[in-house]
Short mmCIF file of C-alpha atoms in Angstrom, two decimals:
data_model
loop_
_atom_site.label_atom_id
_atom_site.label_comp_id
_atom_site.label_asym_id
_atom_site.label_seq_id
_atom_site.Cartn_x
_atom_site.Cartn_y
_atom_site.Cartn_z
CA MET A 1 13.83 24.54 -14.92
CA SER A 2 12.50 22.78 -17.50
CA ALA A 3 14.36 20.30 -19.87
CA PRO A 4 15.50 21.77 -22.98
CA PRO A 5 13.81 20.93 -25.99
CA ILE A 6 14.43 17.76 -28.43
CA LEU A 7 16.43 18.96 -31.65
CA LEU A 8 14.60 17.36 -34.56
CA ILE A 9 16.63 18.01 -37.75
CA GLU A 10 14.53 16.52 -40.79
CA ASP A 11 14.46 18.07 -44.45
CA THR A 12 11.27 15.71 -45.76
CA PRO A 13 7.90 17.70 -44.38
CA SER A 14 5.45 14.78 -43.91
CA LEU A 15 8.24 12.47 -42.07
CA GLN A 16 8.94 16.09 -39.80
CA LEU A 17 5.38 16.40 -38.89
CA VAL A 18 4.93 12.56 -38.20
CA TYR A 19 8.48 12.73 -35.83
CA ASP A 20 7.18 15.86 -34.43
CA ALA A 21 3.97 14.19 -33.34
CA ILE A 22 5.09 11.14 -32.11
CA ILE A 23 7.82 12.77 -29.36
CA ARG A 24 5.21 15.74 -28.60
CA GLY A 25 2.68 13.30 -27.90
CA ALA A 26 5.18 11.51 -25.59
CA GLY A 27 5.62 14.26 -23.56
CA HIS A 28 8.73 16.30 -24.68
CA ALA A 29 9.26 19.71 -26.11
CA VAL A 30 10.44 19.70 -29.85
CA ILE A 31 12.46 22.21 -31.95
CA CYS A 32 12.17 21.36 -35.73
CA ALA A 33 14.72 22.12 -38.37
CA ASP A 34 14.89 21.53 -42.16
CA THR A 35 18.35 22.26 -43.00
CA ALA A 36 21.81 21.93 -41.61
CA ASP A 37 22.74 25.41 -41.23
CA ALA A 38 18.79 25.84 -39.44
CA GLY A 39 19.64 22.72 -37.07
CA LEU A 40 23.00 23.79 -36.09
CA THR A 41 21.47 27.21 -34.96
CA GLY A 42 18.64 25.53 -33.43
CA PHE A 43 21.79 23.18 -31.47
CA LYS A 44 23.42 26.70 -30.37
CA THR A 45 20.52 28.43 -29.30
CA HIS A 46 18.48 25.88 -26.96
CA LYS A 47 21.58 23.39 -26.32
CA PRO A 48 19.28 20.21 -26.88
CA ARG A 49 20.52 16.93 -24.67
CA VAL A 50 19.15 14.71 -27.35
CA VAL A 51 19.24 15.68 -31.16
CA VAL A 52 17.07 13.28 -33.63
CA LEU A 53 19.22 13.91 -37.22
CA ASP A 54 18.30 12.67 -40.61
CA LEU A 55 21.66 12.20 -42.32
CA MET A 56 20.38 13.34 -45.78
CA LEU A 57 20.48 16.81 -45.43
CA PRO A 58 19.44 19.26 -48.36
CA ASP A 59 22.62 21.85 -47.94
CA ARG A 60 25.17 19.82 -45.92
CA ASP A 61 26.42 16.35 -45.02
CA GLY A 62 24.94 15.44 -42.08
CA LEU A 63 28.18 13.24 -40.44
CA GLU A 64 29.69 16.82 -40.52
CA LEU A 65 26.68 18.87 -38.90
CA MET A 66 26.84 15.93 -36.05
CA ARG A 67 30.75 16.31 -35.92
CA GLU A 68 30.51 20.05 -35.39
CA CYS A 69 27.57 20.08 -32.95
CA LEU A 70 29.61 17.48 -30.67
CA ALA A 71 32.59 19.78 -30.81
CA LEU A 72 30.45 22.42 -29.71
CA ASN A 73 28.93 20.02 -26.84
CA PRO A 74 30.27 16.58 -26.70
CA ASP A 75 27.71 15.36 -24.31
CA ALA A 76 24.71 16.01 -26.68
CA ARG A 77 22.96 12.64 -27.67
CA PHE A 78 22.59 11.96 -31.55
CA VAL A 79 19.86 9.53 -32.97
CA VAL A 80 20.50 9.22 -36.63
CA ILE A 81 18.15 8.29 -39.14
CA THR A 82 19.15 6.59 -42.34
CA ALA A 83 17.50 4.95 -45.25
CA ASN A 84 17.97 1.27 -45.74
CA GLY A 85 20.73 1.56 -48.63
CA SER A 86 22.71 3.48 -46.27
CA ILE A 87 23.85 1.19 -43.53
CA ASN A 88 27.34 2.06 -43.75
CA ARG A 89 26.52 5.54 -43.65
CA ALA A 90 24.81 4.68 -40.13
CA VAL A 91 28.12 2.70 -38.88
CA GLU A 92 30.26 5.50 -39.80
CA ALA A 93 28.28 7.83 -37.89
CA MET A 94 28.02 5.17 -34.66
CA ARG A 95 31.74 5.37 -34.80
CA GLY A 96 31.78 9.41 -35.15
CA GLY A 97 29.66 9.82 -32.04
CA ALA A 98 26.40 9.13 -32.55
CA TYR A 99 24.16 7.25 -29.77
CA GLU A 100 21.69 5.63 -31.75
CA PHE A 101 20.95 4.86 -35.04
CA LEU A 102 17.46 4.22 -36.86
CA VAL A 103 16.74 2.42 -40.25
CA LYS A 104 13.81 3.70 -42.20
CA PRO A 105 10.85 2.37 -41.77
CA PHE A 106 10.91 1.86 -37.87
CA ASP A 107 7.94 1.46 -35.56
CA GLU A 108 7.02 4.25 -33.51
CA GLY A 109 8.21 2.30 -29.95
CA ARG A 110 11.49 1.66 -31.43
CA PHE A 111 12.01 5.54 -32.13
CA LEU A 112 10.70 6.55 -28.77
CA ALA A 113 12.41 3.68 -27.13
CA ALA A 114 16.01 5.24 -28.96
CA ILE A 115 14.93 8.73 -27.41
CA ASP A 116 13.91 7.94 -23.91
CA ASN A 117 17.19 5.66 -23.62
CA ALA A 118 19.08 8.95 -24.74
CA LEU A 119 17.46 11.21 -22.33
CA ARG A 120 18.36 8.98 -19.21
CA ASP A 121 22.27 8.29 -20.50
CA HIS A 122 22.40 12.08 -20.87
CA VAL A 123 22.31 12.84 -17.59
CA ARG A 124 25.21 11.21 -15.60
CA PRO A 125 27.63 12.10 -12.94
CA PRO A 126 31.07 13.38 -14.81
CA GLU A 127 33.90 10.45 -15.05
CA GLU A 128 36.99 10.87 -12.64
CA THR A 129 39.96 8.80 -13.64
CA PRO A 130 38.29 5.43 -14.16
CA GLU A 131 38.27 2.98 -12.00
CA VAL A 132 40.51 -0.05 -12.60
CA LEU A 133 38.28 -3.48 -12.07
CA ASN A 134 39.87 -6.59 -11.03
CA ASP A 135 36.58 -8.47 -12.16
CA PHE A 136 33.54 -7.45 -14.70
CA ARG A 137 30.34 -9.67 -14.97
CA GLY A 138 31.78 -12.75 -15.26
CA PHE A 139 35.31 -11.31 -16.41
CA ILE A 140 38.49 -12.03 -14.30
CA GLY A 141 41.64 -9.74 -15.08
CA SER A 142 42.74 -6.20 -14.25
CA SER A 143 44.43 -5.60 -17.16
CA ASP A 144 45.20 -2.67 -19.80
CA THR A 145 43.27 -4.57 -22.44
CA MET A 146 40.11 -5.55 -20.35
CA GLN A 147 39.74 -2.59 -18.91
CA ASP A 148 38.87 -1.10 -21.90
CA VAL A 149 36.63 -3.95 -23.04
CA TYR A 150 34.79 -3.48 -19.78
CA ARG A 151 34.29 0.36 -20.51
CA ARG A 152 33.30 0.10 -24.35
CA ILE A 153 30.67 -2.88 -22.63
CA GLN A 154 29.46 -0.43 -20.00
CA SER A 155 29.50 2.45 -23.07
CA VAL A 156 27.38 0.21 -25.64
CA SER A 157 25.24 -1.59 -23.23
CA ARG A 158 23.24 1.48 -22.90
CA SER A 159 22.25 1.81 -26.57
CA MET A 160 20.00 -0.48 -28.47
CA ALA A 161 22.63 -0.78 -31.31
CA THR A 162 23.85 -4.03 -32.50
CA VAL A 163 27.24 -5.48 -30.97
CA PHE A 164 29.84 -7.62 -33.26
CA ILE A 165 32.17 -9.73 -30.69
CA THR A 166 34.88 -11.13 -31.95
CA GLY A 167 38.07 -13.17 -30.69
CA GLU A 168 39.55 -16.38 -30.60
CA SER A 169 37.71 -19.38 -29.73
CA GLY A 170 38.00 -19.40 -25.50
CA THR A 171 38.10 -16.02 -24.81
CA GLY A 172 34.62 -15.15 -23.62
CA LYS A 173 32.51 -14.05 -26.20
CA GLU A 174 29.31 -15.43 -24.79
CA VAL A 175 30.17 -13.94 -21.57
CA CYS A 176 30.65 -10.64 -23.16
CA ALA A 177 27.65 -11.13 -24.51
CA GLN A 178 26.11 -11.71 -21.07
CA ALA A 179 27.71 -8.81 -19.95
CA VAL A 180 26.71 -6.10 -22.50
CA HIS A 181 22.73 -7.54 -21.71
CA ASP A 182 23.05 -7.65 -17.99
CA SER A 183 24.31 -4.06 -18.33
CA SER A 184 21.23 -2.59 -20.35
CA THR A 185 18.21 -1.48 -19.97
CA ARG A 186 16.77 -5.24 -20.79
CA ALA A 187 18.24 -6.67 -18.22
CA GLY A 188 14.97 -8.18 -16.90
CA LYS A 189 14.35 -9.58 -20.27
CA PRO A 190 15.31 -12.58 -21.72
CA PHE A 191 18.86 -13.35 -23.05
CA VAL A 192 18.36 -16.10 -25.49
CA PRO A 193 21.89 -17.68 -26.84
CA LEU A 194 21.96 -20.04 -30.19
CA ASN A 195 25.14 -21.51 -31.42
CA CYS A 196 24.70 -21.16 -35.40
CA GLY A 197 27.59 -23.46 -35.73
CA ALA A 198 25.97 -26.32 -33.77
CA ILE A 199 22.65 -26.29 -35.64
CA PRO A 200 22.15 -28.63 -39.40
CA SER A 201 21.64 -25.45 -41.62
CA ASP A 202 18.17 -27.08 -42.45
CA LEU A 203 17.07 -26.57 -39.05
CA LEU A 204 18.54 -23.26 -38.33
CA GLU A 205 15.71 -21.21 -39.84
CA SER A 206 13.02 -23.16 -37.29
CA GLU A 207 15.32 -22.64 -34.64
CA VAL A 208 15.81 -18.91 -34.83
CA PHE A 209 12.31 -18.10 -36.36
CA GLY A 210 10.09 -20.70 -35.17
CA HIS A 211 7.82 -23.08 -36.95
CA LEU A 212 4.29 -24.01 -37.35
CA ARG A 213 2.83 -27.57 -36.83
CA GLY A 214 2.86 -29.55 -40.26
CA SER A 215 5.22 -26.87 -42.16
CA PHE A 216 7.80 -29.75 -42.46
CA THR A 217 8.33 -33.42 -41.81
CA GLY A 218 8.95 -33.98 -38.09
CA ALA A 219 6.74 -30.12 -37.25
CA ILE A 220 4.80 -32.26 -34.99
CA ALA A 221 4.19 -28.92 -32.91
CA ASP A 222 4.45 -24.92 -32.89
CA LYS A 223 7.69 -23.83 -32.14
CA ILE A 224 8.49 -20.20 -31.16
CA GLY A 225 11.90 -19.72 -32.47
CA ALA A 226 14.75 -17.65 -30.71
CA ALA A 227 14.10 -14.38 -31.88
CA ALA A 228 10.47 -14.48 -30.76
CA ALA A 229 11.55 -15.89 -27.36
CA ALA A 230 14.20 -13.19 -26.81
CA ASP A 231 11.15 -10.49 -27.67
CA GLY A 232 12.05 -7.63 -25.57
CA GLY A 233 15.62 -8.88 -24.26
CA THR A 234 18.79 -10.13 -26.47
CA LEU A 235 19.18 -12.46 -29.14
CA PHE A 236 22.72 -13.78 -28.90
CA LEU A 237 23.94 -15.31 -32.29
CA ASP A 238 27.23 -17.18 -31.28
CA GLU A 239 29.47 -18.45 -34.39
CA ILE A 240 27.37 -16.17 -36.80
CA CYS A 241 29.90 -16.71 -39.39
CA GLU A 242 28.51 -20.33 -40.19
CA MET A 243 24.98 -19.00 -40.95
CA ASP A 244 24.04 -20.46 -44.49
CA LEU A 245 23.85 -17.41 -46.69
CA ASN A 246 19.86 -18.13 -47.23
CA LEU A 247 19.38 -17.82 -43.49
CA GLN A 248 21.49 -14.76 -44.01
CA THR A 249 19.40 -12.96 -46.32
CA LYS A 250 16.28 -13.87 -43.73
CA LEU A 251 18.01 -12.68 -41.17
CA LEU A 252 19.40 -8.88 -42.75
CA ARG A 253 15.27 -8.89 -43.58
CA PHE A 254 14.37 -9.30 -39.94
CA LEU A 255 16.82 -6.71 -38.69
CA GLN A 256 15.57 -4.28 -41.25
CA THR A 257 12.17 -4.86 -40.41
CA SER A 258 12.08 -6.35 -36.89
CA THR A 259 9.54 -8.25 -38.22
CA ILE A 260 9.78 -12.38 -37.72
CA GLN A 261 7.72 -14.98 -40.35
CA PRO A 262 7.51 -18.42 -38.51
CA VAL A 263 8.37 -21.16 -40.97
CA GLY A 264 4.60 -22.59 -42.37
CA ALA A 265 3.34 -18.89 -41.02
CA THR A 266 1.67 -16.77 -43.71
CA ARG A 267 2.01 -13.28 -41.63
CA ALA A 268 4.84 -11.89 -39.96
CA ARG A 269 4.54 -9.91 -36.79
CA LYS A 270 6.98 -7.17 -35.14
CA ILE A 271 9.09 -8.02 -32.11
CA ASN A 272 11.70 -6.42 -30.09
CA VAL A 273 15.05 -7.62 -29.77
CA ARG A 274 18.43 -6.39 -29.35
CA ILE A 275 21.00 -8.92 -31.74
CA ILE A 276 24.54 -9.32 -30.20
CA CYS A 277 26.34 -11.55 -32.74
CA ALA A 278 30.30 -13.01 -32.33
CA THR A 279 32.53 -15.45 -34.34
CA ASN A 280 36.31 -16.64 -33.67
CA ARG A 281 36.45 -15.87 -37.54
CA ASN A 282 37.64 -13.00 -39.49
CA PRO A 283 34.58 -11.52 -40.73
CA LEU A 284 36.05 -9.41 -42.77
CA GLU A 285 37.61 -12.45 -44.71
CA GLU A 286 34.64 -14.32 -44.78
CA VAL A 287 32.90 -11.57 -46.76
CA ARG A 288 36.05 -11.54 -49.30
CA ARG A 289 35.76 -15.52 -49.49
CA GLY A 290 32.16 -14.91 -50.25
CA ARG A 291 30.84 -16.86 -47.28
CA PHE A 292 28.87 -13.77 -45.59
CA ARG A 293 27.16 -11.22 -46.97
CA GLU A 294 28.83 -7.71 -46.91
CA ASP A 295 25.33 -6.26 -46.48
CA LEU A 296 24.49 -8.08 -43.22
CA TYR A 297 28.18 -7.47 -42.23
CA TYR A 298 27.95 -3.86 -42.09
CA ARG A 299 24.19 -4.32 -40.34
CA LEU A 300 25.86 -6.12 -37.44
CA GLN A 301 29.02 -4.38 -37.53
CA VAL A 302 27.66 -1.42 -35.58
CA VAL A 303 29.95 -1.51 -32.13
CA PRO A 304 32.47 -4.01 -32.49
CA ILE A 305 34.17 -5.48 -29.36
CA HIS A 306 37.26 -7.39 -29.66
CA LEU A 307 38.33 -10.04 -27.31
CA PRO A 308 42.04 -10.16 -26.91
CA PRO A 309 43.78 -13.36 -26.51
CA LEU A 310 44.87 -14.57 -23.07
CA ARG A 311 48.38 -14.09 -23.95
CA GLU A 312 48.21 -10.55 -24.61
CA ARG A 313 46.47 -9.70 -21.20
CA GLY A 314 49.66 -10.38 -18.92
CA GLU A 315 48.90 -11.39 -15.33
CA ASP A 316 45.51 -11.92 -15.90
CA VAL A 317 46.15 -15.58 -16.30
CA ILE A 318 47.23 -15.80 -13.15
CA ALA A 319 43.96 -14.37 -11.84
CA ILE A 320 41.67 -16.30 -13.44
CA ALA A 321 43.72 -19.72 -12.75
CA ARG A 322 43.68 -18.60 -8.91
CA ASP A 323 40.05 -17.98 -9.25
CA ALA A 324 39.08 -21.65 -11.19
CA VAL A 325 41.42 -23.14 -8.29
CA ARG A 326 39.16 -21.79 -5.34
CA LYS A 327 36.06 -22.51 -7.58
CA PHE A 328 36.44 -26.01 -8.04
CA ALA A 329 38.11 -26.61 -4.77
CA ALA A 330 34.80 -25.74 -3.17
CA GLU A 331 32.71 -27.69 -5.69
CA GLU A 332 34.80 -30.83 -5.04
CA GLY A 333 35.43 -30.53 -1.47
CA ARG A 334 39.69 -30.22 -1.83
CA ARG A 335 42.38 -28.25 0.22
CA PHE A 336 43.85 -26.15 -2.71
CA THR A 337 44.48 -22.52 -1.78
CA GLY A 338 46.81 -21.56 -4.60
CA LEU A 339 49.30 -22.42 -7.24
CA ALA A 340 52.85 -22.72 -6.46
CA PRO A 341 55.01 -20.19 -7.49
CA GLU A 342 57.01 -22.13 -10.04
CA VAL A 343 53.65 -22.79 -11.92
CA GLU A 344 52.90 -19.12 -11.84
CA ALA A 345 56.10 -18.35 -13.60
CA LEU A 346 55.28 -21.30 -16.49
CA PHE A 347 51.88 -20.21 -16.54
CA ARG A 348 53.21 -16.66 -17.65
CA THR A 349 55.27 -18.00 -20.30
CA LEU A 350 52.52 -20.46 -22.28
CA PRO A 351 50.79 -19.14 -25.15
CA TRP A 352 47.74 -20.52 -24.19
CA PRO A 353 45.89 -21.41 -27.70
CA GLY A 354 42.83 -22.48 -25.88
CA ASN A 355 42.66 -19.07 -24.07
CA VAL A 356 40.58 -18.64 -20.35
CA ARG A 357 38.94 -22.06 -21.51
CA GLN A 358 42.03 -24.06 -21.60
CA VAL A 359 43.18 -22.41 -18.36
CA ILE A 360 40.21 -23.40 -16.51
CA ASN A 361 40.10 -26.80 -18.48
CA VAL A 362 43.93 -27.20 -16.80
CA MET A 363 42.47 -26.14 -13.29
CA ARG A 364 39.71 -28.21 -13.09
CA ASN A 365 41.69 -31.43 -14.46
CA VAL A 366 44.10 -30.66 -11.62
CA VAL A 367 41.69 -30.03 -8.83
CA VAL A 368 39.75 -33.30 -9.54
CA LEU A 369 42.90 -35.63 -9.44
CA ASN A 370 44.70 -33.83 -6.69
CA ASP A 371 43.94 -32.66 -3.02
CA GLY A 372 46.84 -29.63 -2.55
CA PRO A 373 46.93 -27.06 -0.92
CA LEU A 374 49.13 -25.74 -3.63
CA VAL A 375 49.03 -26.56 -7.61
CA THR A 376 52.29 -27.93 -8.17
CA GLN A 377 53.90 -28.46 -11.84
CA THR A 378 53.75 -32.38 -10.90
CA MET A 379 49.83 -32.25 -10.95
CA LEU A 380 49.32 -30.56 -14.49
CA PRO A 381 48.28 -32.65 -17.39
CA LEU A 382 50.88 -33.98 -19.55
CA GLU A 383 50.18 -31.64 -22.44
CA ILE A 384 50.85 -28.45 -20.62
CA LEU A 385 54.42 -29.92 -18.73
CA HIS A 386 55.45 -31.39 -22.98
CA HIS A 387 54.53 -27.81 -24.23
CA HIS A 388 56.82 -26.67 -21.52
CA GLU A 389 59.61 -28.75 -22.38
CA ALA A 390 59.43 -28.02 -25.80
CA MET A 391 60.08 -24.30 -25.37
CA THR A 392 62.84 -24.67 -22.86
CA ASN A 393 64.36 -26.82 -25.39
CA ASN A 394 64.01 -24.24 -28.03
CA ALA A 395 61.87 -26.60 -30.02
CA GLY A 396 60.28 -23.33 -32.17
CA PRO A 397 58.77 -19.62 -31.46
CA VAL A 398 56.17 -19.34 -28.71
CA GLY A 399 52.52 -19.90 -29.97
CA LEU A 400 53.21 -21.56 -33.07
CA PRO A 401 52.21 -25.22 -33.84
CA PRO A 402 55.12 -27.82 -34.02
CA GLU A 403 56.24 -29.20 -37.01
CA LYS A 404 54.19 -31.97 -38.49
CA PRO A 405 55.03 -35.38 -36.59
CA VAL A 406 55.53 -38.64 -38.88
CA VAL A 407 52.25 -40.27 -38.83
CA SER A 408 52.38 -43.58 -37.45
CA LEU A 409 49.55 -46.02 -37.75
CA ASP A 410 50.32 -48.39 -34.55
CA GLY A 411 47.82 -46.74 -32.79
CA LEU A 412 44.87 -47.36 -35.47
CA MET A 413 45.76 -50.71 -36.47
CA GLY A 414 42.77 -53.24 -35.45
CA ARG A 415 40.49 -50.48 -34.70
CA THR A 416 37.05 -50.34 -36.49
CA MET A 417 36.77 -47.21 -39.23
CA ALA A 418 34.14 -45.93 -36.50
CA GLU A 419 36.90 -46.29 -33.29
CA ILE A 420 39.68 -44.09 -36.08
CA GLU A 421 36.99 -41.31 -36.82
CA ARG A 422 36.06 -40.45 -33.45
CA MET A 423 39.98 -40.67 -32.36
CA VAL A 424 40.92 -38.28 -35.02
CA ILE A 425 37.99 -35.72 -34.60
CA GLU A 426 38.69 -36.03 -30.79
CA GLU A 427 42.35 -35.46 -31.17
CA THR A 428 41.84 -32.46 -33.51
CA ILE A 429 39.41 -30.57 -31.14
CA ALA A 430 42.12 -31.30 -28.41
CA ARG A 431 44.60 -29.43 -30.20
CA HIS A 432 42.98 -26.75 -31.34
CA GLY A 433 42.22 -25.92 -27.47
CA GLY A 434 38.60 -27.71 -27.58
CA SER A 435 37.49 -25.27 -30.76
CA VAL A 436 35.30 -27.32 -32.72
CA PRO A 437 35.00 -24.83 -35.01
CA LYS A 438 38.72 -24.75 -35.57
CA ALA A 439 38.95 -28.84 -35.80
CA ALA A 440 35.94 -28.07 -38.46
CA ARG A 441 37.59 -26.28 -41.03
CA VAL A 442 41.39 -28.83 -40.50
CA LEU A 443 38.81 -31.70 -41.14
CA ASP A 444 36.92 -30.04 -44.08
CA LEU A 445 33.75 -31.22 -41.96
CA SER A 446 30.81 -28.50 -40.68
CA PRO A 447 30.79 -27.81 -37.39
CA SER A 448 27.20 -29.24 -37.11
CA THR A 449 28.71 -32.52 -38.36
CA ILE A 450 30.94 -32.49 -35.53
CA TYR A 451 28.32 -31.48 -32.83
CA ARG A 452 25.88 -34.44 -34.23
CA LYS A 453 28.91 -37.26 -34.11
CA ARG A 454 29.93 -36.32 -30.46
CA GLU A 455 26.46 -36.30 -29.20
CA ALA A 456 25.76 -39.67 -30.63
CA TRP A 457 29.07 -40.87 -29.20
CA MET A 458 27.89 -39.48 -25.40
CA LYS A 459 24.24 -41.36 -26.12
CA ASP A 460 26.25 -44.43 -26.73
CA ALA A 461 28.52 -44.44 -24.20
CA ALA A 462 25.42 -44.20 -21.90
CA GLU A 463 23.63 -46.88 -22.99
#
C-alpha cells in the first residue's frame, strides 16, 4: 500500500504552489486545500499522517481546525505555519498538540526536515504502561516528577522546536539539554553549551556569532562563534536571562531568520541549529521587569521543561547519593559501599537548597576525606550537621534561611580589602548552594564579574 498523501492547507495561491512543488519534489504525494472546510474534508477522506497547516485561514481559525482533526485522529502530525507577528499563536498550537511550527519566511531545507521528522515519528509502536526509569541519560531517580521529565524529553527530542528549561540552580539543566540533544535526530552533530552569565556582555556577541580579524581591539584572528560551531546540531544557551538586551534583539533576529552575521562581517549566512535555553530565574518576572524581551520569551518558550527541586523528588536523593558514592569511591580508590541508615534518614529530611549539585559535592567531600565502608553522620561536612541540628531544635521552617546573624568583624580585622572581598563573595556563593547567579543578585554584581574574579584568584593561587 502506498503511504497516505500529505495534506497541505494554505489559502495563499502562490505559497500553496511553492509548498506543493517542494513536497512533491521530495517524493511525497500531496493533497491541497485552501480553506478550513476543504481541509477537514481532505483530512476525513485521505487520513493523512502529516498535515501542513497555515494558521491564518479565511473561513475558520487554524487552531480550531487542528483540534477538531486531532480529536478524529490523535496520531496525525501537524506542522503549523505562522507569520513573524504570530509567534504566540504558534506556541499555543504546540501546546495544543502541533508537532512542529515554522515561522515565515523559512528555507526549503527546514520545511522538508520538519515534514520528514513528522513522518518518521508517526510510525512507532503503541505505548503500553509507561516504563519506570531509574536513570535516564545522565539523570538519576525514579520519582513520579522525574518520570514526567523523562517522558517530556523523549517527546520533544523528536521535534525541532525550541526548548526552554527552568529550575533552581543545581537541578541539572545542562544534563537535561544534553539529554534532549542525545535523544534527537541531531545526536551525531555538535552540542555546544554557552553560559551567558559567565561571559562579559561586551564579548558575548562575539562568543555567540563569531567575529572577523580586526573587527575590534583584540580581535587578532577570525573566530567561529558558538552558533556556527553548532551548525547541524544544538546550541544550548544557559542562564539566558543574563543576556544583554541588545544581544537579545540579535538573538531574536537569528531565531526568525536562521542567519548569523559575525562581528565585522558584511554578509549574513544561513545555519541550521536547534536552540535550547535555560534559566534559574522566573522568565516571566524578568519580562515584567523589562530585563527580558517579551517577543523573545514567546519565541523561546515553545516547549517548556521544568526541573523540580530535589526536595520534591522523594527517594531520589538517596539514589543520587548512592550513585555519587559509588563513582567517587572508584575514582579515589576508597572502600565505600553505601550510606548508613541514619544518613539516609537525615538526607530525606534536608531541604538541599543546592539540589543535586549540593548532594554530589557533599558525597565527594566525604569520599575524599574518609575511607568507608559506609557513609556515617560523623563524616558529613559541618554545614550539613549544623543544618540538621538547627532543624532538630526547631530553629525555623525547613527550607527557609535562618534569621540574619549578628555581624561580627573579628574575622575581618587585619585583612586587606581584597581578602575581605574574596571572603564575602565565596561565603555568599556557599550559602546559596554554589550558585554564582544567586550570589551575584545578593551582592548586586554581574555574574560575569564574579566568574572573572574567581578565575583571577585561581591564577594567583597557581603562581
